mmCIF file with all atom_site columns, C-alpha atoms in Angstrom:
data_model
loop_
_atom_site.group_PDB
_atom_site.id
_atom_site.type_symbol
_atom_site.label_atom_id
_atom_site.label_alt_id
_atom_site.label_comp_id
_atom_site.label_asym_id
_atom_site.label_entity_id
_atom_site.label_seq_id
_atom_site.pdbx_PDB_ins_code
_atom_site.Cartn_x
_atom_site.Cartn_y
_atom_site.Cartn_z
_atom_site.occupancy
_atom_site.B_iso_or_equiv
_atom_site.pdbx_formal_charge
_atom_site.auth_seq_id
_atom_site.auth_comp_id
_atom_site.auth_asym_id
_atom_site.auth_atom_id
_atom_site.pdbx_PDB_model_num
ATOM 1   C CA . UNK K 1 1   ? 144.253 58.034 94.125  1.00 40.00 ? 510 UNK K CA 1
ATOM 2   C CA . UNK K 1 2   ? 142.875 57.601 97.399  1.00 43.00 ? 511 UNK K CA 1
ATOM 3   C CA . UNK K 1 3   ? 141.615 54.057 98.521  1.00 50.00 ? 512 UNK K CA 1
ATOM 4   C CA . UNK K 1 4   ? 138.007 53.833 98.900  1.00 55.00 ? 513 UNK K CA 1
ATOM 5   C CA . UNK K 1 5   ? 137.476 53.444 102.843 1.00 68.00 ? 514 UNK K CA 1
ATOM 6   C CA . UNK K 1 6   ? 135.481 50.003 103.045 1.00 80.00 ? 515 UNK K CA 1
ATOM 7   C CA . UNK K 1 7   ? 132.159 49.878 104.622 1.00 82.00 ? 516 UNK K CA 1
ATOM 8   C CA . UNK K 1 8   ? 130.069 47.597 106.556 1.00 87.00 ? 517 UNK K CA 1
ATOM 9   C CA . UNK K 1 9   ? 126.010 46.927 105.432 1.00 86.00 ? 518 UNK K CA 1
ATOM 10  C CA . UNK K 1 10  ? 122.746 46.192 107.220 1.00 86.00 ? 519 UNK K CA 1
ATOM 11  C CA . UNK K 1 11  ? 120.043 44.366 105.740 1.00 85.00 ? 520 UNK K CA 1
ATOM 12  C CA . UNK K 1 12  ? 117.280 44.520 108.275 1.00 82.00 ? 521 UNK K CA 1
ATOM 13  C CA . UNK K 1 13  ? 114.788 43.480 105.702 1.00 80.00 ? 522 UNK K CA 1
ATOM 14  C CA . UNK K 1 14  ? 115.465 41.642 102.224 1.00 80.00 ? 523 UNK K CA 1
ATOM 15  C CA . UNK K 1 15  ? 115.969 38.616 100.971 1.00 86.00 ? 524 UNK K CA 1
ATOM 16  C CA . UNK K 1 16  ? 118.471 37.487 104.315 1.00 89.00 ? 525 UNK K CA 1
ATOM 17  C CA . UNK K 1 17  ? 119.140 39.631 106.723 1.00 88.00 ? 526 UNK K CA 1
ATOM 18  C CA . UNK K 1 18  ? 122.109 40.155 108.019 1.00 91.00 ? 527 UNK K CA 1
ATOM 19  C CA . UNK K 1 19  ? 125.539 42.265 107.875 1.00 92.00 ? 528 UNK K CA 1
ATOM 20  C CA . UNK K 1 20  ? 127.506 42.252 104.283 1.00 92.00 ? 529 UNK K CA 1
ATOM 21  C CA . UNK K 1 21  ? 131.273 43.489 104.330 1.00 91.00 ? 530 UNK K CA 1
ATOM 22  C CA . UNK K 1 22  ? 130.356 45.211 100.601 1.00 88.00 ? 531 UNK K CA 1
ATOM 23  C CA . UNK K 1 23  ? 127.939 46.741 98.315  1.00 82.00 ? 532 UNK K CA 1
ATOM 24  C CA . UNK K 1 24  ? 127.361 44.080 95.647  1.00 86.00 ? 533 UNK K CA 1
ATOM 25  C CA . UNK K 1 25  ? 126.885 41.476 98.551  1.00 89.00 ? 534 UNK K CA 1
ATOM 26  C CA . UNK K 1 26  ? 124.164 43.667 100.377 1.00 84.00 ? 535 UNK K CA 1
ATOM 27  C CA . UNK K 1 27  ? 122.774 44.421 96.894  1.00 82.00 ? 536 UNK K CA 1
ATOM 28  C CA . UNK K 1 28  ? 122.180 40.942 96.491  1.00 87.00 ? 537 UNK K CA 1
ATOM 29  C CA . UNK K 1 29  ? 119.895 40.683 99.191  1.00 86.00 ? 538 UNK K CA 1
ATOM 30  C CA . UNK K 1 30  ? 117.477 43.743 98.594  1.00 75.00 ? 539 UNK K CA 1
ATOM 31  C CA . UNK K 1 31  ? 117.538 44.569 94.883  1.00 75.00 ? 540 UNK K CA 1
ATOM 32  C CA . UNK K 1 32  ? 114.317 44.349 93.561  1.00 67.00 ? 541 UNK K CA 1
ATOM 33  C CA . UNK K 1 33  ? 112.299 43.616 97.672  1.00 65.00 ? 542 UNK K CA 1
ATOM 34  C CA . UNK K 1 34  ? 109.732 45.766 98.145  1.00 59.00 ? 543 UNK K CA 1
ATOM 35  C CA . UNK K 1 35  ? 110.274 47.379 101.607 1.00 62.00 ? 544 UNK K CA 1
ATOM 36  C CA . UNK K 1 36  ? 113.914 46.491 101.895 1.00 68.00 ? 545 UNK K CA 1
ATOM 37  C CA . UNK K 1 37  ? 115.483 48.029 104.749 1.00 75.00 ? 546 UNK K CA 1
ATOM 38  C CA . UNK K 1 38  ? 119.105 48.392 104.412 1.00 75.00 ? 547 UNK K CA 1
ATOM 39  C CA . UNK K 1 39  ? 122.059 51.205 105.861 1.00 76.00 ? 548 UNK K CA 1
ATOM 40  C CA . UNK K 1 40  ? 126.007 51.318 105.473 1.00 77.00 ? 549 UNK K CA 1
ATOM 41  C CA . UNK K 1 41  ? 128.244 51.720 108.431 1.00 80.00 ? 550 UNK K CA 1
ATOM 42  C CA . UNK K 1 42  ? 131.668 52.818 108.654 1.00 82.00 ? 551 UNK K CA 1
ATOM 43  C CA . UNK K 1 43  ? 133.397 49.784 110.857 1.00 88.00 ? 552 UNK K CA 1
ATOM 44  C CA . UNK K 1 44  ? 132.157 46.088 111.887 1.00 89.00 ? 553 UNK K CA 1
ATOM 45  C CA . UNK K 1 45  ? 130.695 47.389 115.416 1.00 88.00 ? 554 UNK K CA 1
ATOM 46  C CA . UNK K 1 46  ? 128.522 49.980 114.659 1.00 86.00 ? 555 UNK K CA 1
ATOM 47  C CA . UNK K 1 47  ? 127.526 47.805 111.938 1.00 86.00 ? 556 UNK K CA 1
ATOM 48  C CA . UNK K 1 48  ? 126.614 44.941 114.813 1.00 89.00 ? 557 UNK K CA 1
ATOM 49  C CA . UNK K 1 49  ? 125.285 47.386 117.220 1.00 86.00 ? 558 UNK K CA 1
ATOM 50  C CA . UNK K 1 50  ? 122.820 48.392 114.448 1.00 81.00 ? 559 UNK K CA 1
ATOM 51  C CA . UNK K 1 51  ? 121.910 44.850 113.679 1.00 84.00 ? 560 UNK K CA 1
ATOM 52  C CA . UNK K 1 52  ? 121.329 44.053 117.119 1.00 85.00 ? 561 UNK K CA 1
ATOM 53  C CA . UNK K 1 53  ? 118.959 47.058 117.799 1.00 79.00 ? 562 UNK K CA 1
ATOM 54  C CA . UNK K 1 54  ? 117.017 46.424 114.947 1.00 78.00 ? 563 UNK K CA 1
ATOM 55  C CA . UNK K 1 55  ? 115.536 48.575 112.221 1.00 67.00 ? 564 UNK K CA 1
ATOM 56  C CA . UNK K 1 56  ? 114.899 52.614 112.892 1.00 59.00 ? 565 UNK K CA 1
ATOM 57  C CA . UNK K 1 57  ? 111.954 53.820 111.538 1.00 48.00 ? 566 UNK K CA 1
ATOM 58  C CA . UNK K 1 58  ? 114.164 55.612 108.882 1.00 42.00 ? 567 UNK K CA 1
ATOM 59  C CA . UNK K 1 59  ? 116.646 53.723 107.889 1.00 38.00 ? 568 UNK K CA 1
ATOM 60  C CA . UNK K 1 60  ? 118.007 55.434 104.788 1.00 48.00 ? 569 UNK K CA 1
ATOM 61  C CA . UNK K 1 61  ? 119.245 58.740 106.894 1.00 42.00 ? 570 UNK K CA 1
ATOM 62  C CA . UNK K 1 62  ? 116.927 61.736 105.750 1.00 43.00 ? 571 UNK K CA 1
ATOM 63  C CA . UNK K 1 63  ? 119.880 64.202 106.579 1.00 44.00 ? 572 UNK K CA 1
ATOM 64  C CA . UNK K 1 64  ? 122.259 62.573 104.353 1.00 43.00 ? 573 UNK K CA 1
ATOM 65  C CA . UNK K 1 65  ? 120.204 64.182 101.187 1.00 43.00 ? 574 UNK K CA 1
ATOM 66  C CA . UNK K 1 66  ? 121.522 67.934 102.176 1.00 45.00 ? 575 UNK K CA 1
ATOM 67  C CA . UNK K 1 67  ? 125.224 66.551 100.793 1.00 44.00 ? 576 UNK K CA 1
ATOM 68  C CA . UNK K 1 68  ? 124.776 63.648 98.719  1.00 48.00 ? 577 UNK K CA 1
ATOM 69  C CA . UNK K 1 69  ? 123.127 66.110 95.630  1.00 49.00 ? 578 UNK K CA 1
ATOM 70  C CA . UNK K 1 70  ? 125.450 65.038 92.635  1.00 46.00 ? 579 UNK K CA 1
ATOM 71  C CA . UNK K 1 71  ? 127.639 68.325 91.399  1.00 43.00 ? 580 UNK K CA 1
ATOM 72  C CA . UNK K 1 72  ? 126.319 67.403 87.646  1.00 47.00 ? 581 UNK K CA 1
ATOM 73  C CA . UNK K 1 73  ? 122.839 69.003 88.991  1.00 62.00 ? 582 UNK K CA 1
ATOM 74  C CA . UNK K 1 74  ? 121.398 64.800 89.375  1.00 79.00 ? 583 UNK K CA 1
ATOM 75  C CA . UNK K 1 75  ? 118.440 64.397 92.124  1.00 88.00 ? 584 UNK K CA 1
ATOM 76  C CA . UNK K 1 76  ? 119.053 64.342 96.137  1.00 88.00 ? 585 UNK K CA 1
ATOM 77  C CA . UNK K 1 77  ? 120.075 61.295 97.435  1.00 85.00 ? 586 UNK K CA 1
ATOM 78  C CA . UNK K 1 78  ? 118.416 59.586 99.501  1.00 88.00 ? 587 UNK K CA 1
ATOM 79  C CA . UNK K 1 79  ? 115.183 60.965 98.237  1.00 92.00 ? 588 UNK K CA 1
ATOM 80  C CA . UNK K 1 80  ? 111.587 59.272 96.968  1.00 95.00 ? 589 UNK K CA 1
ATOM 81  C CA . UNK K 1 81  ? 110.730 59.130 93.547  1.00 96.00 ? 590 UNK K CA 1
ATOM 82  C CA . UNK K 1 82  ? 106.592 58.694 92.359  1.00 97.00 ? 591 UNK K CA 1
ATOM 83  C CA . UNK K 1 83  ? 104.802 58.354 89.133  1.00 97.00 ? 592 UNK K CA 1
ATOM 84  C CA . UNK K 1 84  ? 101.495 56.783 87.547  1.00 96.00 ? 593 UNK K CA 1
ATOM 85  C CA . UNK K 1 85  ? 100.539 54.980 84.657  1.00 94.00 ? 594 UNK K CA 1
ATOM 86  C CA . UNK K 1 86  ? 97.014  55.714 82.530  1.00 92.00 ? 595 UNK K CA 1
ATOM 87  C CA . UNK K 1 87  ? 95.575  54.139 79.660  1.00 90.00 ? 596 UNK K CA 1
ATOM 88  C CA . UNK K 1 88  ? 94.094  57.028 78.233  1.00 82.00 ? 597 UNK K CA 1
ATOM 89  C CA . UNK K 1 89  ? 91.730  54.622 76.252  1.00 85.00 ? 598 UNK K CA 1
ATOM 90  C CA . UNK K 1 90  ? 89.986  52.895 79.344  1.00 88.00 ? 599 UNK K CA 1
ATOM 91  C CA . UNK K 1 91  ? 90.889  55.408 82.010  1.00 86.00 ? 600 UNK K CA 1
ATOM 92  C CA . UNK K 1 92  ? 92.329  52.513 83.888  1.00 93.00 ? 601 UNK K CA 1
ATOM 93  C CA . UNK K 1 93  ? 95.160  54.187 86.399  1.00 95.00 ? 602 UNK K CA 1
ATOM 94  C CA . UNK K 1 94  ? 97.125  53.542 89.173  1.00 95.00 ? 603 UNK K CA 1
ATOM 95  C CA . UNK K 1 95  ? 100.563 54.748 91.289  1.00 95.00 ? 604 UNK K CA 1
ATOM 96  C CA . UNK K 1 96  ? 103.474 54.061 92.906  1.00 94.00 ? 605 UNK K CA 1
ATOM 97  C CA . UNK K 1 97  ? 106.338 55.381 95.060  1.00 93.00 ? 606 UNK K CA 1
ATOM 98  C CA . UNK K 1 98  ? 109.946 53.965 94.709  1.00 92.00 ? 607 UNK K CA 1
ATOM 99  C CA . UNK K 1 99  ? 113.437 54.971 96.595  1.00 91.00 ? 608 UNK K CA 1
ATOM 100 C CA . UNK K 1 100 ? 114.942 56.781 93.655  1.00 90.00 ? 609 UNK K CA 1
ATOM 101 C CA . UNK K 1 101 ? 118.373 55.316 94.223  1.00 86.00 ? 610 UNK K CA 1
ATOM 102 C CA . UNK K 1 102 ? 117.873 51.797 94.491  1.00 84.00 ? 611 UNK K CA 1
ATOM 103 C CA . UNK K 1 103 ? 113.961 52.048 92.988  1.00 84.00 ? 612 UNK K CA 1
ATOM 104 C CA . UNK K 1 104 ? 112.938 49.655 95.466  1.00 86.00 ? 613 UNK K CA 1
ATOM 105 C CA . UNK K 1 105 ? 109.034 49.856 95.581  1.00 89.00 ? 614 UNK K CA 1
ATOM 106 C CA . UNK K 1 106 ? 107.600 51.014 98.787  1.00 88.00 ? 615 UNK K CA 1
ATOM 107 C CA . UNK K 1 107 ? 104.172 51.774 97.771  1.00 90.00 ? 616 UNK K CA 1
ATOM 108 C CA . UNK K 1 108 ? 101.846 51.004 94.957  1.00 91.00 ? 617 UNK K CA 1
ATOM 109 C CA . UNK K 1 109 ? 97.820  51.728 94.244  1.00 94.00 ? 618 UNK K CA 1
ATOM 110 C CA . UNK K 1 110 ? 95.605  50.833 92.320  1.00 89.00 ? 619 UNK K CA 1
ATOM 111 C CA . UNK K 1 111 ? 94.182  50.169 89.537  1.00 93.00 ? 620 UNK K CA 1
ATOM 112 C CA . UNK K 1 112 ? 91.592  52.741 89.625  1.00 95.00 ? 621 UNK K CA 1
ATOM 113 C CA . UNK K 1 113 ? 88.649  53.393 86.880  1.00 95.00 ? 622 UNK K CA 1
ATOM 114 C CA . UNK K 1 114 ? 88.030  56.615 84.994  1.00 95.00 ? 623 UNK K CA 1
ATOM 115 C CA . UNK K 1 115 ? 90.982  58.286 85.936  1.00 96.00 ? 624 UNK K CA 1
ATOM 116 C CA . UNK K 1 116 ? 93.927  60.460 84.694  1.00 95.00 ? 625 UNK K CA 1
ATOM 117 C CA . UNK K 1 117 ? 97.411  60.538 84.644  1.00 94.00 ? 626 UNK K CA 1
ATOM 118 C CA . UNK K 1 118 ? 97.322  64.045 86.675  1.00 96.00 ? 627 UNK K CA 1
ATOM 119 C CA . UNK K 1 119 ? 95.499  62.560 89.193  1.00 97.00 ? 628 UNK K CA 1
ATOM 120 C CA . UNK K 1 120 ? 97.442  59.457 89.942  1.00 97.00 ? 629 UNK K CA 1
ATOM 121 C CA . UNK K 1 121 ? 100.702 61.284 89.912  1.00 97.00 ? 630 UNK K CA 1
ATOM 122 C CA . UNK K 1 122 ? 98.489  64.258 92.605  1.00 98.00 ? 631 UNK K CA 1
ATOM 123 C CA . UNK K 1 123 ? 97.625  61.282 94.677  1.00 98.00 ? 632 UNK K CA 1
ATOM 124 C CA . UNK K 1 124 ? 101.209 59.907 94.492  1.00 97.00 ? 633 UNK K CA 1
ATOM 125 C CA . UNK K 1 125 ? 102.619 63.084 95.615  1.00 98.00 ? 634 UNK K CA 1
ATOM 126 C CA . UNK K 1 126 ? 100.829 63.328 99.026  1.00 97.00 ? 635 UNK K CA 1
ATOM 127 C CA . UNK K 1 127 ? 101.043 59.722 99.607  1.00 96.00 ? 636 UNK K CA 1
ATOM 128 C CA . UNK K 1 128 ? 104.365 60.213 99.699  1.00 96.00 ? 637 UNK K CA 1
ATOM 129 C CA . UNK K 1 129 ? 104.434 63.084 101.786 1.00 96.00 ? 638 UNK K CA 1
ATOM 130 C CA . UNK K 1 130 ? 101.480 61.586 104.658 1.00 94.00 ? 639 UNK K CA 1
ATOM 131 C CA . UNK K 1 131 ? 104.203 58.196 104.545 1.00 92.00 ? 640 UNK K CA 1
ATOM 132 C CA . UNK K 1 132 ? 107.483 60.168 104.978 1.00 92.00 ? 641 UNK K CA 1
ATOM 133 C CA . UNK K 1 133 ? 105.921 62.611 107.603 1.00 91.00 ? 642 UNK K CA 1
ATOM 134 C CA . UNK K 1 134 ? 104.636 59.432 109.561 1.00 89.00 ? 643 UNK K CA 1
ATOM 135 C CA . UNK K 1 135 ? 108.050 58.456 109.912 1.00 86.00 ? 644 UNK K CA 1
ATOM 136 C CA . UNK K 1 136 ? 109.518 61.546 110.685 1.00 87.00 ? 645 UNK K CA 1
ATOM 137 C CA . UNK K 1 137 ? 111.548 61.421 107.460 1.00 89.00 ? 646 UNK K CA 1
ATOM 138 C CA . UNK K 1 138 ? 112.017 65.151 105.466 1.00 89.00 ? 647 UNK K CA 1
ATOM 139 C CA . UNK K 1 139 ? 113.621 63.477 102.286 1.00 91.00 ? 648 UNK K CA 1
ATOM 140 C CA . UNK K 1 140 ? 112.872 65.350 99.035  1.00 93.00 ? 649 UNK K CA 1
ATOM 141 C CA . UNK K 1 141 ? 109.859 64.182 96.632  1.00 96.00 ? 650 UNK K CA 1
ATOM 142 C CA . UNK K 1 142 ? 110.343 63.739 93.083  1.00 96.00 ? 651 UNK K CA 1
ATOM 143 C CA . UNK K 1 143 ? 107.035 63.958 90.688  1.00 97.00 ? 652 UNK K CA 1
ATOM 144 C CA . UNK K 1 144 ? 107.840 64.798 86.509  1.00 95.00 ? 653 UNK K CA 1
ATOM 145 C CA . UNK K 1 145 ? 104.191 65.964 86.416  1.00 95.00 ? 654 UNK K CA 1
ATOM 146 C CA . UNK K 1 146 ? 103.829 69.963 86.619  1.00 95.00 ? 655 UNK K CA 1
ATOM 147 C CA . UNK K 1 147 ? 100.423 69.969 87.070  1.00 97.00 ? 656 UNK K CA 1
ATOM 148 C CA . UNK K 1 148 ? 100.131 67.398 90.006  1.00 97.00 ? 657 UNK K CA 1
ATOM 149 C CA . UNK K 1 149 ? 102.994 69.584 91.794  1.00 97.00 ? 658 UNK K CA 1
ATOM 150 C CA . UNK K 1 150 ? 100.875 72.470 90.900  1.00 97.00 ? 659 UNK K CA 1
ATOM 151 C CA . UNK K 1 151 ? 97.790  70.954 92.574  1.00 97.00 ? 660 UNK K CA 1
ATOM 152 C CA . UNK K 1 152 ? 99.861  69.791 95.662  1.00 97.00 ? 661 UNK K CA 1
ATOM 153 C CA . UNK K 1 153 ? 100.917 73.438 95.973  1.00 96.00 ? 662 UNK K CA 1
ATOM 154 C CA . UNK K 1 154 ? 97.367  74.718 96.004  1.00 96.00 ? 663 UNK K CA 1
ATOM 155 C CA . UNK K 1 155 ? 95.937  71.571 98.038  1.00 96.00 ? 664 UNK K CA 1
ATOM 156 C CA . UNK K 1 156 ? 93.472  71.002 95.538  1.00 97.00 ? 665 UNK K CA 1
ATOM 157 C CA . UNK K 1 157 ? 93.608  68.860 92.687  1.00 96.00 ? 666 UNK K CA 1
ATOM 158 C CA . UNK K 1 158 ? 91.653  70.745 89.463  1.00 95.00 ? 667 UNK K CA 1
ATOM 159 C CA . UNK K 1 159 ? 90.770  68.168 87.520  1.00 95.00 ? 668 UNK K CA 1
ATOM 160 C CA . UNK K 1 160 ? 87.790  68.379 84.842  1.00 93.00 ? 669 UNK K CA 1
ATOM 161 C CA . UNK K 1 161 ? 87.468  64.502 85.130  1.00 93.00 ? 670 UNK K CA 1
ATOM 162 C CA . UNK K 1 162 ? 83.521  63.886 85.674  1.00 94.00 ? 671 UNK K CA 1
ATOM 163 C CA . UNK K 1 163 ? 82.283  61.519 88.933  1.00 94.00 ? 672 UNK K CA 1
ATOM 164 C CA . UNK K 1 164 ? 81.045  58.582 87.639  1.00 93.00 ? 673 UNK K CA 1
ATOM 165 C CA . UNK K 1 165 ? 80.166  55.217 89.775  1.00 94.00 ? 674 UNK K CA 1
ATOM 166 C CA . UNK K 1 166 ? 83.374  53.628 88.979  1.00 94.00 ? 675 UNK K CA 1
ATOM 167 C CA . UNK K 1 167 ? 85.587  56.218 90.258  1.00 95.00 ? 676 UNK K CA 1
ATOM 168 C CA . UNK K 1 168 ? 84.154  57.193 93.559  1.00 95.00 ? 677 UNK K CA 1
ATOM 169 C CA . UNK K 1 169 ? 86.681  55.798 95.070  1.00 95.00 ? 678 UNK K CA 1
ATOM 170 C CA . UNK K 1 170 ? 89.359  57.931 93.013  1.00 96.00 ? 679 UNK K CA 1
ATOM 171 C CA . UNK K 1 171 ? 87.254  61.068 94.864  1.00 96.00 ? 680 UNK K CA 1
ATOM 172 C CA . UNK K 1 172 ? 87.073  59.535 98.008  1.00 96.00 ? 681 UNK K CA 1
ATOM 173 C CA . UNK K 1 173 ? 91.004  59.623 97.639  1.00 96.00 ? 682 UNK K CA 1
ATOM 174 C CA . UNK K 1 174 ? 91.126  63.314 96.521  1.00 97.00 ? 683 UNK K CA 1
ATOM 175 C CA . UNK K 1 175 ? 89.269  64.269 98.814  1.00 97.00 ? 684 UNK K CA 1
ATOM 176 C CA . UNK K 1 176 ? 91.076  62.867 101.564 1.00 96.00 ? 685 UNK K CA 1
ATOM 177 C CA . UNK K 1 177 ? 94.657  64.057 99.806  1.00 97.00 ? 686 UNK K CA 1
ATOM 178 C CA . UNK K 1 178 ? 93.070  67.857 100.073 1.00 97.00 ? 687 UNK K CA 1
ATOM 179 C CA . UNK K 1 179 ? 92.335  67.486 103.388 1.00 97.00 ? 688 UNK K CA 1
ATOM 180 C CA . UNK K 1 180 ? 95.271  66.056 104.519 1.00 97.00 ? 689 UNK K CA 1
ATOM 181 C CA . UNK K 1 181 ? 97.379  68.631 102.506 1.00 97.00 ? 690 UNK K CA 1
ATOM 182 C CA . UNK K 1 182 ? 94.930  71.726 104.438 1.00 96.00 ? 691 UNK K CA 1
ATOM 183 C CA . UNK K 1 183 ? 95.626  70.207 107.705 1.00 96.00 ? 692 UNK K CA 1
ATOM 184 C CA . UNK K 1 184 ? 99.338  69.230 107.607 1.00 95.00 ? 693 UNK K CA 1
ATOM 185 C CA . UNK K 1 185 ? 102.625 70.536 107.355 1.00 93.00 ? 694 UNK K CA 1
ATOM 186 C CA . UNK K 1 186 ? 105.009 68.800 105.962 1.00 92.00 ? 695 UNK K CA 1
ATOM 187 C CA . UNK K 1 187 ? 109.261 69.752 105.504 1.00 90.00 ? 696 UNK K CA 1
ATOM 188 C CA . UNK K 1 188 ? 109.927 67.794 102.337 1.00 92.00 ? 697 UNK K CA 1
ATOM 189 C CA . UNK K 1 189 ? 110.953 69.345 99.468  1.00 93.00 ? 698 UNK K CA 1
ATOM 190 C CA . UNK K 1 190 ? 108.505 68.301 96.537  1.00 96.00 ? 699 UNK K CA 1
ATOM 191 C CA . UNK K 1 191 ? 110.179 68.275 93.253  1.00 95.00 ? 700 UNK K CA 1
ATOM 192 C CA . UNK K 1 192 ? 109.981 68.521 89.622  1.00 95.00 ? 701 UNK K CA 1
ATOM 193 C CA . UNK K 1 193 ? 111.862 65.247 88.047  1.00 94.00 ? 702 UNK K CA 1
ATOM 194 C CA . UNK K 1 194 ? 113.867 66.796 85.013  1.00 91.00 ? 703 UNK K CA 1
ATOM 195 C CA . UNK K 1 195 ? 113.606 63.694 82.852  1.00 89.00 ? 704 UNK K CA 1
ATOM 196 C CA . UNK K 1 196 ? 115.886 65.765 79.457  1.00 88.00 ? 705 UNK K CA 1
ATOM 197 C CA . UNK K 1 197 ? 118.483 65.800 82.278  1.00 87.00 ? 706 UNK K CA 1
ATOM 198 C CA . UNK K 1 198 ? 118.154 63.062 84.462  1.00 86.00 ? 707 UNK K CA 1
ATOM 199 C CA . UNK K 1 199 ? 116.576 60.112 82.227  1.00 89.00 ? 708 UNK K CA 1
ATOM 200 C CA . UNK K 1 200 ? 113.171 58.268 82.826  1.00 90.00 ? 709 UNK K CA 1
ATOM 201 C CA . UNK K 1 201 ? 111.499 59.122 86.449  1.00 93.00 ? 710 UNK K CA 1
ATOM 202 C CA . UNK K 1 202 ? 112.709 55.565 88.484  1.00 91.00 ? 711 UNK K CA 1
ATOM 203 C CA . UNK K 1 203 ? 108.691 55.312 89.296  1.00 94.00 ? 712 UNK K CA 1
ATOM 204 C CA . UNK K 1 204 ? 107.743 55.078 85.645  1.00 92.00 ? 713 UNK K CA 1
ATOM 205 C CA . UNK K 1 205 ? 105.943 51.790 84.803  1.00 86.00 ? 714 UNK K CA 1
ATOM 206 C CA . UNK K 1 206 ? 107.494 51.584 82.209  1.00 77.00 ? 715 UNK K CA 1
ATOM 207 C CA . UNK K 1 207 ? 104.935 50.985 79.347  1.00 62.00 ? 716 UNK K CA 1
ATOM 208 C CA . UNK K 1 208 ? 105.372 54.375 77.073  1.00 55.00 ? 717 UNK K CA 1
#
């Protein structure tokens, strides 16, 4: 069996920055940091060089995702992963957006009042995409809900949910979502999350 060729690791942003000569060590230092920016190298100098220039806009490289999908049929890697949570009894809602490999957070919102589950994960979804296209970055977006990727596909979000005072600023958001999905373009893939195959979205909050 071949030996694994060793790699060098950034941390631009965690809990120290600096160059690790292995996974677990770089691991260490942006597990669980929201925002960590982190990138492997193949030898000590580009590794420096990298340090030294400090962080790209996209750190995680967007291209890599065309070759890194698992052969068992898994999600594209690097890609982002989103989801929200609802209490269905008090309509209380919010969402997030996590790097589906490492499910560092990189954006959450909310809560939110009189809401819905559809509409938090609709929101998610072009959140995602308005982030990832102000970077520049065309990495694949992974939502398990059908109907908020059905919305995002129409650029409008169908939801029966009735205004009310406490959510105006829930349809101050949709609104803005619509628009933004009417006047952009975007190259990301948007995706449905097979959970039967894959296991629990990495976004999910986690309180089923």
């Amino acid at each position: 069996m071949a030996t694994a060729k060793k790699k060098w690791y950034v941390v631009w942003t965690g809990q120290q920055a600096g160059i690790y000569d292995s996974w677990e060590a770089c691991k260490a230092q942006v597990h669980g940091v929201a925002g960590a920016r982190y990138r492997s190298f193949e030898s000590r100098a580009e590794a420096e060089h990298a340090y030294a220039s400090g962080a790209p806009a996209i750190v995680r490289s967007a291209t890599a995702a065309k070759k890194t999908r698992p052969r068992t049929g898994g999600p594209h890697l690097p890609s982002v992963s989103v989801d929200a949570a609802c209490d269905m009894t008090t309509g209380v809602m919010e969402y997030r957006g996590v790097d589906t490999e490492t499910q560092t957070e990189l954006f959450r919102m909310g809560p939110y009042q009189d809401s819905t589950n559809n509409i938090g994960e609709f929101l998610a979804v072009v959140h995602a995409l308005a982030m990832l296209k102000r970077q520049g970055n065309p990495l694949p977006i992974y939502s398990d809900s059908r109907t908020a990727l059905s919305w995002v596909k129409k650029k409008h979000a169908k939801t029966t949910v009735a205004r009310t005072p406490n959510n105006a600023d829930v349809f101050d958001l949709l609104e803005r979502a619509e628009q933004w999905l009417q006047n952009n373009t975007f190259a990301n893939p948007v995706i449905k999350w097979e959970t039967k195959l894959w296991g629990e979205n990495p976004a999910d909050f986690g309180r089923k």
